[in-house]
Coordinates of C-alpha atoms in Angstrom, one line a residue:
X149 CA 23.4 30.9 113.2
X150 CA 21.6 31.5 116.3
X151 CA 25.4 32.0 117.9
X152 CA 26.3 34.5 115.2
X153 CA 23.4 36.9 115.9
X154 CA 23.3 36.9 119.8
X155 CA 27.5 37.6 119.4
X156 CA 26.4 40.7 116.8
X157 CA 23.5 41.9 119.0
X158 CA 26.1 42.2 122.4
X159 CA 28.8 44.0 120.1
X160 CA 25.9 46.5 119.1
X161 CA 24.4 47.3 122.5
X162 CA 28.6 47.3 124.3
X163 CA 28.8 50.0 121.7
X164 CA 26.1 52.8 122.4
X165 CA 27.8 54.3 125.2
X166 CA 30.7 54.8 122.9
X167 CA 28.7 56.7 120.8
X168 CA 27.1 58.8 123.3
X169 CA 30.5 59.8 124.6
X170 CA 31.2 61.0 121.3
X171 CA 28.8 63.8 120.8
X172 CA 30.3 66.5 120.1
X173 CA 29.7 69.8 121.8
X174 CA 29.7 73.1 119.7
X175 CA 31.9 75.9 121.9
X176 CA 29.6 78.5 123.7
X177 CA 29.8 82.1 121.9
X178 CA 28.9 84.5 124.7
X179 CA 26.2 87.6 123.1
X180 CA 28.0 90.9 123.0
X181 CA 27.1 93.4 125.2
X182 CA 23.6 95.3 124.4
X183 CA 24.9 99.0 123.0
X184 CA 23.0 102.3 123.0
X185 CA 24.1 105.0 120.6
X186 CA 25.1 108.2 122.7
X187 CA 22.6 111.3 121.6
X188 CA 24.1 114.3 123.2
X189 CA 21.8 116.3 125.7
X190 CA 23.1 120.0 124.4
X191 CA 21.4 122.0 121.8
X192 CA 19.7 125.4 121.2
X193 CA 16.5 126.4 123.7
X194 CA 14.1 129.8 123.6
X195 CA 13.2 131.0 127.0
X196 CA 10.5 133.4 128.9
X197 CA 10.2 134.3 132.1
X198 CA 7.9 137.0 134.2
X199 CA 8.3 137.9 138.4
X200 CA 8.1 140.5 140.3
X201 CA 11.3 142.4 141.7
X202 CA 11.4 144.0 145.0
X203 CA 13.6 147.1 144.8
X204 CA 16.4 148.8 147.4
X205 CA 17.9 151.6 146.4
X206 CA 20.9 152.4 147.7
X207 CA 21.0 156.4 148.4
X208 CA 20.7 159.1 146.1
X209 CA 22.1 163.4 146.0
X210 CA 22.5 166.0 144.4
X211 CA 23.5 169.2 144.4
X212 CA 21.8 172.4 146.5
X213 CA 22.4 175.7 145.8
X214 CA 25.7 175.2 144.0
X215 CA 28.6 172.4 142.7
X216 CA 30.1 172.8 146.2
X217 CA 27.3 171.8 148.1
X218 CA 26.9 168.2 147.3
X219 CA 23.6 166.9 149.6
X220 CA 22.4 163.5 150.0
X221 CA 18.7 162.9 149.8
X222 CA 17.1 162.5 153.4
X223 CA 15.4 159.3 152.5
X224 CA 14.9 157.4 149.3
X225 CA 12.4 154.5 148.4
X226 CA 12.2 152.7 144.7
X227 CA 8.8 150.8 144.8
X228 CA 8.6 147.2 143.7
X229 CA 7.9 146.8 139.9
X230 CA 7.0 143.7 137.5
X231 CA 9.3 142.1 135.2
X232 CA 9.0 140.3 131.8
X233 CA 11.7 138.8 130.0
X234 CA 13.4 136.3 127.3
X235 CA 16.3 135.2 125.8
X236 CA 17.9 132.3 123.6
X237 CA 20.2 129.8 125.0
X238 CA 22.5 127.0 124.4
X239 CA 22.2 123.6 126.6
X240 CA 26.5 122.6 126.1
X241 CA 26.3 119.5 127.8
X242 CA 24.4 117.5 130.6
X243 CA 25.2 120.4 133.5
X244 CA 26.2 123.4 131.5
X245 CA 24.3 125.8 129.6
X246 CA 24.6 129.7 128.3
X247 CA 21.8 132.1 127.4
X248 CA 21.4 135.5 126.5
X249 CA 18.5 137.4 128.4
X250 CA 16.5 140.8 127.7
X251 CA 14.4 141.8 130.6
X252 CA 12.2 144.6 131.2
X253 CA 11.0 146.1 134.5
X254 CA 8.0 147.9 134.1
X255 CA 7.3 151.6 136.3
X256 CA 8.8 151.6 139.7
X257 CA 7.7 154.9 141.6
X258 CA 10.1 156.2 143.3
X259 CA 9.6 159.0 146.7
X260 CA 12.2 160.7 148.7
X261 CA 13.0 163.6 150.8
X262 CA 15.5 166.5 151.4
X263 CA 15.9 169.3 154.0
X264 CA 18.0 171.7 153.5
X265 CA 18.3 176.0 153.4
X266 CA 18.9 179.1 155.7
X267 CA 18.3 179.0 159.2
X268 CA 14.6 179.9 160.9
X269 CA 15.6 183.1 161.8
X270 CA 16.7 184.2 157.9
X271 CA 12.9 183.0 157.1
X272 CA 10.8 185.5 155.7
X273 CA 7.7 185.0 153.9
X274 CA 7.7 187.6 151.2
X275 CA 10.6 185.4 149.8
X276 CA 8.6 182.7 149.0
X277 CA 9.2 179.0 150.3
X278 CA 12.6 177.7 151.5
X279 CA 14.3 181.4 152.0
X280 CA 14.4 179.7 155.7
X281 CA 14.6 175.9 156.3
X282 CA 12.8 173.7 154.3
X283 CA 11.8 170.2 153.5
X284 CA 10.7 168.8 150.6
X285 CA 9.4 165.6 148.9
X286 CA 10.5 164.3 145.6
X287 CA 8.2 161.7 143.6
X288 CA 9.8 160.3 140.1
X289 CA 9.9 156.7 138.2
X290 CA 11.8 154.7 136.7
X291 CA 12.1 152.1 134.2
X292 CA 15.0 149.9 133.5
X293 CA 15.8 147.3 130.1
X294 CA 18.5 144.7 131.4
X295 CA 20.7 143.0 128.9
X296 CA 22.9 139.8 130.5
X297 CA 24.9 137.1 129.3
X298 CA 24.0 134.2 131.8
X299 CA 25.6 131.1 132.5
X300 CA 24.1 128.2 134.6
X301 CA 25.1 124.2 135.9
X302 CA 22.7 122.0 136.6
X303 CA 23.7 120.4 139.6
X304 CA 22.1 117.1 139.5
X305 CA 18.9 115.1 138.1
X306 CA 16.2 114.1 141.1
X307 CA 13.6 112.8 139.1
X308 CA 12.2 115.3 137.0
X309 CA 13.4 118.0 138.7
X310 CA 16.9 120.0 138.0
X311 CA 18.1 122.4 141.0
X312 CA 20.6 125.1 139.2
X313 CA 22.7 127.7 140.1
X314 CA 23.7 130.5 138.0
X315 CA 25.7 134.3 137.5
X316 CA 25.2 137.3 134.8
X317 CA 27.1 140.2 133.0
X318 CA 25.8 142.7 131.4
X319 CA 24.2 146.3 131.4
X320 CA 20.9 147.6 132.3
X321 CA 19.6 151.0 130.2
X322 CA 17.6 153.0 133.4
X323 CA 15.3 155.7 132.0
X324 CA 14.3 157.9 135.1
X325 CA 11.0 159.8 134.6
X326 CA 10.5 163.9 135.4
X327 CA 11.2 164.4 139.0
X328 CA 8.7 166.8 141.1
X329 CA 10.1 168.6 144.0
X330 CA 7.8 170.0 146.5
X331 CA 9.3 172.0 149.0
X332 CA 7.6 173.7 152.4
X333 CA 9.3 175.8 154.9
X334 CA 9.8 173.9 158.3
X335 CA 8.3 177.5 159.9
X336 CA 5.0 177.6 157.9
X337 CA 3.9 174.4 156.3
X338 CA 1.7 176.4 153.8
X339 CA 4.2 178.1 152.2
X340 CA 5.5 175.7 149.6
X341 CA 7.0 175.9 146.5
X342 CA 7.0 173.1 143.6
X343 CA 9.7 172.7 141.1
X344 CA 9.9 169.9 138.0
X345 CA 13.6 168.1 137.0
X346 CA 13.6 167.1 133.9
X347 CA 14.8 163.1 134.3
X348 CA 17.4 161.3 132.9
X349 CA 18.7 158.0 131.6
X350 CA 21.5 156.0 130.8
X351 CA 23.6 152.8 130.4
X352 CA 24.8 150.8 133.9
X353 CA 26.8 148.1 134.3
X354 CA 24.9 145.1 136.4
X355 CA 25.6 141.7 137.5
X356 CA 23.5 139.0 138.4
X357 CA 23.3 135.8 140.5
X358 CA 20.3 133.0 140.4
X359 CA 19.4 129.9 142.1
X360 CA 16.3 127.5 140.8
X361 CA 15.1 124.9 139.5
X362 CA 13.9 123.3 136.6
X363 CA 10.6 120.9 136.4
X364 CA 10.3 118.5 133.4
X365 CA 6.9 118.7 131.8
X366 CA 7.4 117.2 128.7
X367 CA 10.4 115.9 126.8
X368 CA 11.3 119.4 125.4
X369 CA 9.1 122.0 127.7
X370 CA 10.4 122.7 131.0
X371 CA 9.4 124.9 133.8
X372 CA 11.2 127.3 135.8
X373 CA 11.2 128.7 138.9
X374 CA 13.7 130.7 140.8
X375 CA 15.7 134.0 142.6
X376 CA 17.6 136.4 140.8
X377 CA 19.3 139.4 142.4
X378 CA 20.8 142.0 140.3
X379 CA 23.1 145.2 140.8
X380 CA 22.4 148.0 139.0
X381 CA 25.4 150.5 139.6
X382 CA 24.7 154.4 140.2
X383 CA 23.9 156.7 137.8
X384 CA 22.3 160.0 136.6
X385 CA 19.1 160.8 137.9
X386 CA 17.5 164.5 137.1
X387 CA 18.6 167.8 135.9
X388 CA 19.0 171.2 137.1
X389 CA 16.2 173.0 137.7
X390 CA 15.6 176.3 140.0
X391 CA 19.1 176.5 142.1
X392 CA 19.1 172.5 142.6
X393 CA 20.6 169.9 140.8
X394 CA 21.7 167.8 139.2
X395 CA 20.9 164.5 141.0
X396 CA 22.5 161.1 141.1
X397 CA 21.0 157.9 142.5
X398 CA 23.7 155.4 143.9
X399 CA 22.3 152.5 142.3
X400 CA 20.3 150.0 143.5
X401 CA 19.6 146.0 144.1
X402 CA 16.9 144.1 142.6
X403 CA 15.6 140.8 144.2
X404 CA 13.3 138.7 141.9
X405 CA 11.0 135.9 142.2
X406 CA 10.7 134.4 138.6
X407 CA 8.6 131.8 137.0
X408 CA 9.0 130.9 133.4
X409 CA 9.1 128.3 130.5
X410 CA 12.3 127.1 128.8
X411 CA 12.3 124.8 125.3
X412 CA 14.2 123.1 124.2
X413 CA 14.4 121.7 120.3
X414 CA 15.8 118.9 120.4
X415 CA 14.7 117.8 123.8
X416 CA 12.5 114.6 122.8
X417 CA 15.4 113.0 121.0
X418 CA 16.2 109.7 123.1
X419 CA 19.0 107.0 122.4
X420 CA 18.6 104.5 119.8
X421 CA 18.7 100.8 120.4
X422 CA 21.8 99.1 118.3
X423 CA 21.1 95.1 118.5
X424 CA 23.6 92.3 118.7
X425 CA 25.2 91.1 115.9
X426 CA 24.1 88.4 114.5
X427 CA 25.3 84.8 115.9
X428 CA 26.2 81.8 113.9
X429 CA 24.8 78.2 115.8
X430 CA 26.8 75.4 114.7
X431 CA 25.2 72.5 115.0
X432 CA 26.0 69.6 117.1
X433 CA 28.9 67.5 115.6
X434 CA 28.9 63.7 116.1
X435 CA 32.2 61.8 115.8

């Protein structure tokens, strides 16, 4: 008996290591790849903006005496002015975008000069100013409405900061205010005579080009700063009045430092988190 169970206890402990070799090993199912649903970035976006513009005009006549003697003023100087603006846009995808802008420039004075009339030695008093050579100075105003169609890329993201460069179509209404002509004779100062054109306005093609950048404050507010310049093309400027006119200016550029505020609706949505499937575990399989 003793025999029989030492010969059972060696089969039994000869055969472990078979069953360890047998465990079975369930195959390895590699996770799926972690997926975000795409949100896209465009959507609709309400803008304001306010700067200041610094003015050049580019020249300005009219005519003296008669439709044959077409004069250009002596000098000419369009003040700088403040401008307010807004408009409603379109973000189309991560570096493209569209908006539609109204801008208005508020009074920019304007002051220039002529000379003109007979020669010194047809001057005589009794005729009142200018009969002889004469000089005058010319004060006026202007205001001017801009309507654009804009479009902008956003060249890159640093951070939370968005450099962009951007170009404008459009037309500008420019309302010119009553001009007052002043003129003295060169030969005696006092002797002056003061006439009043009666201003005019009207519809001007203009272009624009910008460069900026835009600053993330929150998820759908951003700010923005940047340079405009726009071309207003030439135009009517005053009336007749007195022998002289009417008067054309030759257009002018507008250079503008602009701050503003742009939001954007649907700004603070973010991409959703879509988890893994679910992953059967098999358990382990002894043979």
């Amino acid at each position: 008996m003793r025999k029989v169970l030492s010969g059972v206890a060696a089969v039994l402990l000869s055969g472990m290591p078979v069953y360890a070799a047998d465990l079975y090993e369930p195959q390895v199912i590699e996770a799926p790849v972690q997926e975000t649903a795409v949100v896209e970035t465009g959507g609709w976006y309400l803008r304001g903006d306010a700067g200041w513009s610094y003015n050049k005009m580019r020249g300005a006549h009219y005519f003296q005496g008669s439709n044959d003697n077409d004069v250009d003023f002596t000098s000419t100087r369009l003040k700088s002015g403040f401008v307010i603006g807004g408009g409603v846009g379109y973000q189309i995808n991560d570096h493209f975008r569209t908006d539609l802008t109204l801008d208005y420039m508020f009074k920019s004075n304007f002051r220039g000069s002529t000379s003109g009339g007979g020669d010194v030695a047809d001057y005589d008093a009794a005729d009142g100013a200018c009969s002889g050579p004469c000089t005058s100075t010319d004060i006026a105003s202007m205001t001017a409405l801009s309507l654009l169609a804009n479009a902008y890329v956003d060249i890159g993201h640093y951070g939370s900061i968005t450099p962009y460069v951007g170009a404008g179509i459009g037309g500008t209404y420019v309302r010119w205010g009553d001009l007052r002509n002043t003129s003295c004779s060169t030969v005696d100062p006092t002797d002056c005579d003061t006439e009043t054109h009666r201003g005019k306005k009207s519809w001007r093609f203009t272009y624009a080009l910008m460069a900026g950048a835009s600053v993330d404050l929150t998820c759908n507010l951003k700010a923005d700063v940047g340079y405009r310049f726009r071309h207003i093309t030439k135009g009517a400027m005053f009336g007749y009045a007195s022998n002289g006119g009417p008067g054309y200016d030759k257009g002018f550029y507008s250079h503008e430092a602009r701050a503003g505020l742009r939001y954007s609706f649907n700004g603070c949505e973010t991409a959703s988190y879509i988890p893994p499937a679910d992953i059967p575990i098999e358990p382990p399989v002894y043979k």
